[in-house]
Short mmCIF file of C-alpha atoms in Angstrom, two decimals:
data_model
loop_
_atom_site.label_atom_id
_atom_site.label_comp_id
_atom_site.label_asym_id
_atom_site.label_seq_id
_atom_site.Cartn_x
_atom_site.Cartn_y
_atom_site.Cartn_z
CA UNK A 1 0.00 0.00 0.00
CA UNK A 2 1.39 3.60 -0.19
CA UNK A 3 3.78 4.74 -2.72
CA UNK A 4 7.62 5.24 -2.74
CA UNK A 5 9.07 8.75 -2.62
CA UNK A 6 11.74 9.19 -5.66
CA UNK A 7 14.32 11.91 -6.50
CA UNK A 8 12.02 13.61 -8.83
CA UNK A 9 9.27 13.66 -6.08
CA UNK A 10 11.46 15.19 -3.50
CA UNK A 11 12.64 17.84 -6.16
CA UNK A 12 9.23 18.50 -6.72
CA UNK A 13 8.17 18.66 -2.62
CA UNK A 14 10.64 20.94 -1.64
CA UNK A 15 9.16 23.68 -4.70
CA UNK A 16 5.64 22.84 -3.31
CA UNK A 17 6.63 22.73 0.54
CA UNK A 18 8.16 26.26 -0.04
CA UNK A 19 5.03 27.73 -1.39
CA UNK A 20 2.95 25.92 1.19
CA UNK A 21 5.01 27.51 3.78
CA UNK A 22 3.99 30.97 3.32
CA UNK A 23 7.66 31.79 4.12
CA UNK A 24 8.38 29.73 7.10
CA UNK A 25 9.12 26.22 8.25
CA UNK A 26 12.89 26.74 7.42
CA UNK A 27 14.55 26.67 3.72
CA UNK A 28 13.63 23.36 2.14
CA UNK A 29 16.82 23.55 0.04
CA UNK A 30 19.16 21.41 2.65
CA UNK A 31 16.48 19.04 3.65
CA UNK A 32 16.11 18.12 0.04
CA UNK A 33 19.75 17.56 -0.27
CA UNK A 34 19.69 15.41 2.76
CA UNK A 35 16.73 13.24 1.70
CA UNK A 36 18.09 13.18 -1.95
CA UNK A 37 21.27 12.13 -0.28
CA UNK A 38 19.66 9.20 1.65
CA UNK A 39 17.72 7.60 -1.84
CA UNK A 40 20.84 7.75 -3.28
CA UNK A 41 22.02 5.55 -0.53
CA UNK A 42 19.02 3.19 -1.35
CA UNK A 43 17.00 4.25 1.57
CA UNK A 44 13.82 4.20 1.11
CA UNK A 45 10.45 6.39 2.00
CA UNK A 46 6.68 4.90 1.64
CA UNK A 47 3.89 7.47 1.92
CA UNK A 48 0.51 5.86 2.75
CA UNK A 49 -2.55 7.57 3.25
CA UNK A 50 -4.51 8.21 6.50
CA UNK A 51 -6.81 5.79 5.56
CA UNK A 52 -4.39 2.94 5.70
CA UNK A 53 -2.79 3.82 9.16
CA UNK A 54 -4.35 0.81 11.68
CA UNK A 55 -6.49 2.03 14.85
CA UNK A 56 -3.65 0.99 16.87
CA UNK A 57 -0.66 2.16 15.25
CA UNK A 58 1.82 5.06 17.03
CA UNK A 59 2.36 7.76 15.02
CA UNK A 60 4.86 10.53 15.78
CA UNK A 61 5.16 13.96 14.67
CA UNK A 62 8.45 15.07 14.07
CA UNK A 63 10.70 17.67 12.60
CA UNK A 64 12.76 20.67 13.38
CA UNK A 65 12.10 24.09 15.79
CA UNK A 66 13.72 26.91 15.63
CA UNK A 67 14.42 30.50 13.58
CA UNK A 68 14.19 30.20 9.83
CA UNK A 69 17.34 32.63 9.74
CA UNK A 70 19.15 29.82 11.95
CA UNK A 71 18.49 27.42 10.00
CA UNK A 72 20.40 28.66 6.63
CA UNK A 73 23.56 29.95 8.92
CA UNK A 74 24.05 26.99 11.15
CA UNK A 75 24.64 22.88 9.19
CA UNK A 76 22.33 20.83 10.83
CA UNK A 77 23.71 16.87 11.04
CA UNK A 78 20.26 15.96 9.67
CA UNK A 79 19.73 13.33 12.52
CA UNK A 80 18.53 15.58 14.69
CA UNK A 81 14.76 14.48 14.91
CA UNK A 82 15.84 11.27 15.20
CA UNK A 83 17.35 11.39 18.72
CA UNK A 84 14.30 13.07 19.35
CA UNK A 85 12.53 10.16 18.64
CA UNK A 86 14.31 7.21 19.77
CA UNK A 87 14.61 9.40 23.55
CA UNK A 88 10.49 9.91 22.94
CA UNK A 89 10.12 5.89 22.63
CA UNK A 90 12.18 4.92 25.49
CA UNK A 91 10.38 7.25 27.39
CA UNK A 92 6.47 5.42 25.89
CA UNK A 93 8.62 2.16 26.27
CA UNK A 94 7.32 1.71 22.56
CA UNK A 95 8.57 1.79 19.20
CA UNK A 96 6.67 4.42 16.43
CA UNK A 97 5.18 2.74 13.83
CA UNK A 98 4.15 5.50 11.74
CA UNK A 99 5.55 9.42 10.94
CA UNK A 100 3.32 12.36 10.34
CA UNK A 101 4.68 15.58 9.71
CA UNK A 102 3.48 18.55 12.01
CA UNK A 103 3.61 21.18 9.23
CA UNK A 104 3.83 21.05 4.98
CA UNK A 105 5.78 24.09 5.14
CA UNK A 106 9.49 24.13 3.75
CA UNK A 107 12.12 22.09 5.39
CA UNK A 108 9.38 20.75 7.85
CA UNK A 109 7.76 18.93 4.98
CA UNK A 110 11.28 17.19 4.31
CA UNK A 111 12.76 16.42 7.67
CA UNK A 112 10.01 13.88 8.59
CA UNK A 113 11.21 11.93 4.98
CA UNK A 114 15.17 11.92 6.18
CA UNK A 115 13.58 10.07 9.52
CA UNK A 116 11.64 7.97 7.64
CA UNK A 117 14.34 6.81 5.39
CA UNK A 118 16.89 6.40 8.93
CA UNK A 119 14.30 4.36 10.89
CA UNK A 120 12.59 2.58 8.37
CA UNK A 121 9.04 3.97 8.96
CA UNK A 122 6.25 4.95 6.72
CA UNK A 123 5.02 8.54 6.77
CA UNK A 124 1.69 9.43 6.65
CA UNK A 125 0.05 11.37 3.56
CA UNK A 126 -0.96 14.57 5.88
CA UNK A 127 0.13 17.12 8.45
CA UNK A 128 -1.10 19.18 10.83
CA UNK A 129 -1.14 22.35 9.22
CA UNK A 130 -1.57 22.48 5.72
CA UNK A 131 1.04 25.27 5.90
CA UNK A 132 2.94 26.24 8.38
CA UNK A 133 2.97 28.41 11.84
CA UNK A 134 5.55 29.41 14.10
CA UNK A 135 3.68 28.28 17.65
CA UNK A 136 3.31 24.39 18.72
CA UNK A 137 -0.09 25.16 19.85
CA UNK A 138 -0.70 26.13 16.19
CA UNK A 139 -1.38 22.81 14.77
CA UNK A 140 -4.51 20.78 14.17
CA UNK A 141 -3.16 17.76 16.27
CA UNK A 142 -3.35 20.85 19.44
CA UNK A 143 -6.61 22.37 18.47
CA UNK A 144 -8.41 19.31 18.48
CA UNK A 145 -7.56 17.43 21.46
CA UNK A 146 -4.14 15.41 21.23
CA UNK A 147 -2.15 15.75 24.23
CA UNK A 148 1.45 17.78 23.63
CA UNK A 149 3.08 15.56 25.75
CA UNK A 150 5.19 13.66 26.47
CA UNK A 151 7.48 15.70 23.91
CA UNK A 152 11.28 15.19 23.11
CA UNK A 153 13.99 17.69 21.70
CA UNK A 154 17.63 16.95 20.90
CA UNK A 155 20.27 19.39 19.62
CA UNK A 156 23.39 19.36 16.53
CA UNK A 157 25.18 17.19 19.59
CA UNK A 158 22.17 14.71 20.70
CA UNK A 159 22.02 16.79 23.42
CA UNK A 160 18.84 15.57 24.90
CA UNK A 161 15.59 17.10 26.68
CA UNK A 162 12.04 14.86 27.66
CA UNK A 163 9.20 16.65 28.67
CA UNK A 164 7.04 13.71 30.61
CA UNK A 165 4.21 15.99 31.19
CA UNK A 166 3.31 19.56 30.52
CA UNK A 167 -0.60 20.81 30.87
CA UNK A 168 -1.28 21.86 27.48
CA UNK A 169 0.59 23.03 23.52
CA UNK A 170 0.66 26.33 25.03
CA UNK A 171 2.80 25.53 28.06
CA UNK A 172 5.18 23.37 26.31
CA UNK A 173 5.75 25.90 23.00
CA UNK A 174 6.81 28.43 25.76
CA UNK A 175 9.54 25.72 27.69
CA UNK A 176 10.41 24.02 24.16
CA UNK A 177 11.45 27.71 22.75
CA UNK A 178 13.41 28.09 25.31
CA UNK A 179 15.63 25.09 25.00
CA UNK A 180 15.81 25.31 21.65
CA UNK A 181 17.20 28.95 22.24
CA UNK A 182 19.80 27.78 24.80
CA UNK A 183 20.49 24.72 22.16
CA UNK A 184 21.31 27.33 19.59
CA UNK A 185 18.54 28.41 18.00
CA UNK A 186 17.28 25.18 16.46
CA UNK A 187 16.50 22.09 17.30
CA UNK A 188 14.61 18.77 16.06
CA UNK A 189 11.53 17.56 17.86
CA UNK A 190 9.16 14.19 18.46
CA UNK A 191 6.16 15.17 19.56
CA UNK A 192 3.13 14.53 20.21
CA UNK A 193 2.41 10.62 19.79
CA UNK A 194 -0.79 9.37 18.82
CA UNK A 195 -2.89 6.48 17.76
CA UNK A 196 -4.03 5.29 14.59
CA UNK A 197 -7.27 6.43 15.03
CA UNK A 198 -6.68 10.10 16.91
CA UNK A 199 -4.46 10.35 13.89
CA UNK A 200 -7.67 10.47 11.09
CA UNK A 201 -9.67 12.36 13.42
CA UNK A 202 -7.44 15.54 13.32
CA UNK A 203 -4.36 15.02 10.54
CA UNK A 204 -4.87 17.66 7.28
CA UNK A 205 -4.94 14.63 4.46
CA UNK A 206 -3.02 14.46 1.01
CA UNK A 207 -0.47 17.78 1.85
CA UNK A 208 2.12 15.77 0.73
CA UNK A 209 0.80 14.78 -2.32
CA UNK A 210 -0.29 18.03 -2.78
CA UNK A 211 3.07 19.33 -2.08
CA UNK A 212 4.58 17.52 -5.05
CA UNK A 213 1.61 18.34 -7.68
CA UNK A 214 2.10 21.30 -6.65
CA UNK A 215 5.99 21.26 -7.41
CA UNK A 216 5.82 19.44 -10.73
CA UNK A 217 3.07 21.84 -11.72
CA UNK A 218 5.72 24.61 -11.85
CA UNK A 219 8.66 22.44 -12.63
CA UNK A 220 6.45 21.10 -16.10
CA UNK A 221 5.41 24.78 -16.58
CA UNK A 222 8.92 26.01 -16.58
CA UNK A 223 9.85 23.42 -19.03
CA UNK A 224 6.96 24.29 -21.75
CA UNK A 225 7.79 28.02 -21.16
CA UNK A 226 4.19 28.40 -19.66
CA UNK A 227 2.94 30.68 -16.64
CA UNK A 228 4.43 28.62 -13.64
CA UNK A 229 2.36 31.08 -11.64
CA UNK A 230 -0.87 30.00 -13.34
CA UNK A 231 0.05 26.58 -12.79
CA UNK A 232 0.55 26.91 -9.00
CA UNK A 233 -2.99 28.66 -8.37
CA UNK A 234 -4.33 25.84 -10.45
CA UNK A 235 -3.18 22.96 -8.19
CA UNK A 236 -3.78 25.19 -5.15
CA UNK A 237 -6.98 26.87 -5.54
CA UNK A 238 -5.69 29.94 -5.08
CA UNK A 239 -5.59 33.11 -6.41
CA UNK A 240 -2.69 36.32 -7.39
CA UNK A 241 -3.08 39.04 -4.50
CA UNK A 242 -0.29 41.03 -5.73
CA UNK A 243 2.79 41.53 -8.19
CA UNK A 244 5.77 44.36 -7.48
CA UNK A 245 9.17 44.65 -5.94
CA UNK A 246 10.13 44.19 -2.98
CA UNK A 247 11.33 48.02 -1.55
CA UNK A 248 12.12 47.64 2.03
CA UNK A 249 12.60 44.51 4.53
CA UNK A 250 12.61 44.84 8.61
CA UNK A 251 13.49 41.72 9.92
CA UNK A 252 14.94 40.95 13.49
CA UNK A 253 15.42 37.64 15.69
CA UNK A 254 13.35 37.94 18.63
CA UNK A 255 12.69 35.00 21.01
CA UNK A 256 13.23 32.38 18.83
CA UNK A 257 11.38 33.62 15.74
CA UNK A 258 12.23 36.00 12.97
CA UNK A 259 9.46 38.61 13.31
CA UNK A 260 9.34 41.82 10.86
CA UNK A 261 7.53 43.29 7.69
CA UNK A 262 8.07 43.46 3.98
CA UNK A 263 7.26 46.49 1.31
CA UNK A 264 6.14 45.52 -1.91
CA UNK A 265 5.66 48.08 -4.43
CA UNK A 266 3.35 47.32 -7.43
CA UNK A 267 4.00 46.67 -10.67
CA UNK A 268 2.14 45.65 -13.32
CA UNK A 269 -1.49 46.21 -13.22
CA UNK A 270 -0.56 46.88 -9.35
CA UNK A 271 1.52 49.68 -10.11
CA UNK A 272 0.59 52.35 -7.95
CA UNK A 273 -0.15 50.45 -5.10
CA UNK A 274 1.52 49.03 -2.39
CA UNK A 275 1.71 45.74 -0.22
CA UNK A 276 2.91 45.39 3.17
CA UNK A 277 3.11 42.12 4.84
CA UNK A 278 3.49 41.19 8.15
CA UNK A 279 5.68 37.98 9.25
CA UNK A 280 6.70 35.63 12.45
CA UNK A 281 8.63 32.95 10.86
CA UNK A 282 5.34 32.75 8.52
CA UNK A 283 3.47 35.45 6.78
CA UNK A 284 0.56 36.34 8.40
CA UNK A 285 -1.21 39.44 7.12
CA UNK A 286 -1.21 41.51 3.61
CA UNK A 287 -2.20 45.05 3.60
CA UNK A 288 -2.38 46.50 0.36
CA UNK A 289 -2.57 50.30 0.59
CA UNK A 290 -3.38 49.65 4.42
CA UNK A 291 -6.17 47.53 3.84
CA UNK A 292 -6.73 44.14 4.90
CA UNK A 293 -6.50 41.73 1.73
CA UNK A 294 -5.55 38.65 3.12
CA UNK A 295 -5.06 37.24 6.86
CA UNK A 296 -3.70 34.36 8.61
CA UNK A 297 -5.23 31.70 8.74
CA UNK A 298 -5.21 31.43 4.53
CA UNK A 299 -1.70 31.34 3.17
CA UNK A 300 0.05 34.23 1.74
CA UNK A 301 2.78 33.19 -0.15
CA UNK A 302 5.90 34.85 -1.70
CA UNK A 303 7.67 33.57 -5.26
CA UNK A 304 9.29 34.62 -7.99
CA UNK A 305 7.24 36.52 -10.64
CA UNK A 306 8.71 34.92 -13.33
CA UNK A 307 9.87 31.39 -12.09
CA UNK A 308 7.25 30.65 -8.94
CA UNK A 309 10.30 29.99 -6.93
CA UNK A 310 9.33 30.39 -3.39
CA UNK A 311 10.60 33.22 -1.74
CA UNK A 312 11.06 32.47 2.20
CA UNK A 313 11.17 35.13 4.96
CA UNK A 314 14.65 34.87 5.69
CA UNK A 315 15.92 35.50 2.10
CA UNK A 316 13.53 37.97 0.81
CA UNK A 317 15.43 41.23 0.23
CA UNK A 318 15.12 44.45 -1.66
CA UNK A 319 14.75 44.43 -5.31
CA UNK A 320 13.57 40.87 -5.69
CA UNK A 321 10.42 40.72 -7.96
CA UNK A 322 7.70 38.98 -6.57
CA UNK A 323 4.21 37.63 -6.97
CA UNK A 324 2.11 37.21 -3.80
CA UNK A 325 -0.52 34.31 -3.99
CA UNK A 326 -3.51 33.46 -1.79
CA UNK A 327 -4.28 29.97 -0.77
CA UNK A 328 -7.65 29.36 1.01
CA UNK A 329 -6.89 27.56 3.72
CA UNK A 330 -7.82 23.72 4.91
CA UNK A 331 -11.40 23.21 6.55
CA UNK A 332 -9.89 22.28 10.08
CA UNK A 333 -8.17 26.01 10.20
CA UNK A 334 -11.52 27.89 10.03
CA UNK A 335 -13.62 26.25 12.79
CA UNK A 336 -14.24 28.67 15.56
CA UNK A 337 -11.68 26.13 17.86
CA UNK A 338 -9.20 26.73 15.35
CA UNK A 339 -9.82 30.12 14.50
CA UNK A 340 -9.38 31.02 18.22
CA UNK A 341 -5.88 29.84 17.95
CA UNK A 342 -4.37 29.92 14.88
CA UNK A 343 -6.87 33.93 13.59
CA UNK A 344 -5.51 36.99 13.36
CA UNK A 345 -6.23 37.95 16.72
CA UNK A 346 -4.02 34.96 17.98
CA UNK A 347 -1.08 36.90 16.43
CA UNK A 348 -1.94 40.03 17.64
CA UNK A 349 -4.00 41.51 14.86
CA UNK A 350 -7.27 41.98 17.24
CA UNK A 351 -8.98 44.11 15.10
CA UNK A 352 -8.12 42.06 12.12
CA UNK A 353 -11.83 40.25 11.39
CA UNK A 354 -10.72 36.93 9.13
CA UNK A 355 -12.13 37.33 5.91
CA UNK A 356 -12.03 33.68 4.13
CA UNK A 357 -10.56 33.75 0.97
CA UNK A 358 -12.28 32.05 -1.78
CA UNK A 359 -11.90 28.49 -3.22
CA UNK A 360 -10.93 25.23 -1.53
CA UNK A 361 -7.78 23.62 -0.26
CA UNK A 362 -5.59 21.53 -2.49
CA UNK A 363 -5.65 18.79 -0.04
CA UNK A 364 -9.09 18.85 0.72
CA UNK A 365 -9.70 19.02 -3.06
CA UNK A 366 -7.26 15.71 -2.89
CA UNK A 367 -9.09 14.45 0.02
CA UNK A 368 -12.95 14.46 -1.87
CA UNK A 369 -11.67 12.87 -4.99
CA UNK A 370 -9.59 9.97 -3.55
CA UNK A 371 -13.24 9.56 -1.18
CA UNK A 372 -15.81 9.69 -4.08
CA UNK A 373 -13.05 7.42 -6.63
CA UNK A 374 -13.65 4.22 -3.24
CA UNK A 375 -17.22 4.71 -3.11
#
């Protein structure tokens, strides 16, 4: 059951995981090395559906925390989630069975495939954003009941911490971010566990397939000298918010996250206008000419005008020419429960009202037609 993740898949995931992003969940360019690395080795990586994951089986999120800007200026060994993992089961006394990814965003999207390929264990077809976020708490697994702990974090040197029991996501994103500060600003995580069943009830289905249609869309545009941009929206469901240059960039580290804004001015049939966006690892709101346009939770995502290359928060810089795309995001993001956590007000933004964009989610889309093709 399942299918086996190839080269040409993982060159097309790390495009896709990069868009999905929305600028965060760390540049997907060295996990993609790594994980090409590893098939080379003849390692391999099955990807089965949520469907196929038994009642009983114990999945484990896993992946990397930490600053996107740390993560391009400090080599990670890789292994990192690993130790996380194998100090997670000791702890349960129990091996995993199963891998699920907590976010589709950028390197996050990848790391979960270099532990797959190291342990031997299937990953699941989901995650539990259908993006990504910068807060623990900020993931569908959280919102909808899965206990955060017990949680596990190790460091470049295996340096180990176990969290047996913290009271909720909240709790343990505010004593995880601060080991992985005094472990250097990054650090790779196994948490939380979960059975089979928990895992249907809550995952965000078909992201990573999405991911890699979503890739090849642009790669096969590029190739026929189409609109790779077009191609995108049309796996995605989204739609073009904006096109200029980027004018100005404020970007600082601040406890653990790279927090700032962007200036985009337009070009185009935006010329005239202007776009500011907001960011914490992740973009999070768009203001064009000070209004609202587009707000966390729906993606906002930064690529190249002319290549759909994403463009992640800690590279964007002045003069690059960008298009800014709109992704409605997945069902389980705009439920009141997850609204309260992962809305604009949950970033700050309290007079922000979320204004849903249009159309439906790739993986959703993904999700209805694999459902309707077994009945």
């Amino acid at each position: 059951m399942g299918w086996e993740l190839t080269e040409a898949h993982v060159e097309a995931l790390a495009i896709g995981a990069g868009i999905l992003g929305t600028g965060g969940g760390g540049n997907p360019y060295y996990g993609k090395l790594y994980v090409r690395r590893l098939l080379r080795e003849r390692r391999r990586v099955c990807i089965v559906a949520p469907e196929e994951v038994p009642d009983d089986a114990l999945v484990v999120s896993v992946g990397g925390m930490g600053a996107p800007t740390i993560g391009i200026e400090r080599i990670h060994r890789g292994d990192e989630p690993l130790a996380a993992l194998r100090a997670l089961e000791q702890h349960l006394g129990r091996r995993a069975t199963h891998l699920v990814p907590g976010e589709i965003g950028g390197a996050n999207a990848l790391r979960p495939l270099a532990v797959a390929a190291l342990a031997e264990l299937p990953v699941i077809d989901g995650d539990g954003m259908g993006r990504a976020f910068p807060e623990l708490q900020m993931d569908t697994f959280a919102i909808y009941g899965i206990p955060a702990t017990p949680a596990a974090l190790a460091d470049i040197d295996h340096n180990l911490v176990v969290f047996p029991h913290l009271r909720d996501a909240v709790t343990l994103e505010r004593y995880a971010r601060a080991v992985t500060v005094q472990m250097g600003g990054a650090a790779g995580f196994a948490f939380p566990a979960m059975s089979g069943a928990a895992l249907r009830r809550v995952v965000i289905p078909y992201t990573i397939s999405l991911a890699v249609q979503l890739g090849e869309a642009v790669l096969a545009a590029r190739s026929e000298h189409a609109d790779p941009i077009a191609a995108a929206l049309a796996v995605t469901g989204g739609c073009r918010l904006f096109r200029g240059k980027v004018i100005d960039v404020e970007r600082r580290l601040a406890a653990g996250f790279a927090r700032g804004s962007m200036r985009i001015e337009g070009l185009g049939d935006d010329r005239g206008s202007e776009l500011q966006i907001d960011f914490q690892n992740e973009n999070l709101i768009a203001r064009r000419d000070g209004q609202v346009i587009a707000a966390v939770p729906d993606l906002i995502c930064l690529v190249d005008q002319e290549t759909a290359e994403p463009v992640t928060t800690e590279v964007v810089r002045y003069g690059l020419r960008v298009a800014v795309l709109g992704i409605p995001a997945p069902a389980l993001l705009r439920t009141p429960e997850a609204l309260a956590v992962v809305g604009p007000a949950a970033f700050g933004y309290v007079d922000v009202e979320y204004q849903p964009l249009p159309g439906i989610y790739g993986g959703d889309r993904l999700a209805a037609e694999r459902g309707a093709a077994t009945q």
